[in-house]
């Protein structure tokens, strides 16, 4: 996929094969994401979406292909390196510390000026402001997801990878949270990749989308183009059989 000229490439994935041990679950993925862009990674369960995000985040070694993030090759032998260099992953399971407060969960992610990073994260998720002293385990599902996102933002990333943010949340909450990803891409110039089951909501905030099925890219294009494809919704649930 070519980028509009003048935009800085944040994620550059070419011919990526990814998987677990000898098993390949993503084949030949090409994905280029610029600073300030939001790309939706769509596809049915088991298509390889989470595997792709884990590999880009440097938490799972690539099996084959070239993988550059923020101008550096991703090295899964040094899993801390991606985070240190500006990559934040909001994993499907959120991975919060329930026995710590909201503020303490945020502090764990911050390397620089603590108050500035907290204030910046809270400015995008103001509902968390009054909850800073509350234990994460006492938050609602939506508030926990806000905290997971705020924690990622507090690490002041340049690349933000968000896996199924809407899992278990009411659509009305998803409608509030997804546009925040568009805003941080626009305001802070983050390159954002979202994996999302609510495809039409995802396409409404994304610039482009890639659809995976059984580990292969079956469709890619602008969010506008894909939103107009009526077969896309079926493909999300049925895989390439529906395309
Ligand atoms: N830790 C793992 N070890 C082995 N296979 C896995 C592991 N995690 C996921 N898989 C397999 O990889 C494939 C893709 O999974 P995943 O990337 O989680 O899909 P998606 O996020 O699109 O639902 C599935 O067949 C899944 O069973
Ligand atoms: Mg997944």
Short mmCIF file of C-alpha atoms and ligand atoms in Angstrom, two decimals, residues 44-51 92 163-164 195 197, ligand 2:
data_model
loop_
_atom_site.label_atom_id
_atom_site.label_comp_id
_atom_site.label_asym_id
_atom_site.label_seq_id
_atom_site.Cartn_x
_atom_site.Cartn_y
_atom_site.Cartn_z
CA UNK A 44 -13.20 -13.31 11.62
CA UNK A 45 -12.10 -14.98 14.83
CA UNK A 46 -8.87 -16.86 14.39
CA UNK A 47 -7.86 -14.89 11.27
CA UNK A 48 -4.55 -13.83 12.81
CA UNK A 49 -5.31 -10.27 13.92
CA UNK A 50 -3.95 -10.56 17.47
CA UNK A 51 -0.96 -12.50 16.17
CA UNK A 92 -7.39 -7.90 24.24
CA UNK A 163 -6.79 -5.18 20.15
CA UNK A 164 -10.58 -5.58 20.38
CA UNK A 195 -8.55 -4.67 15.64
CA UNK A 197 -15.41 -6.54 15.70
MG1 LIG B 2 -7.71 -11.64 18.58
#
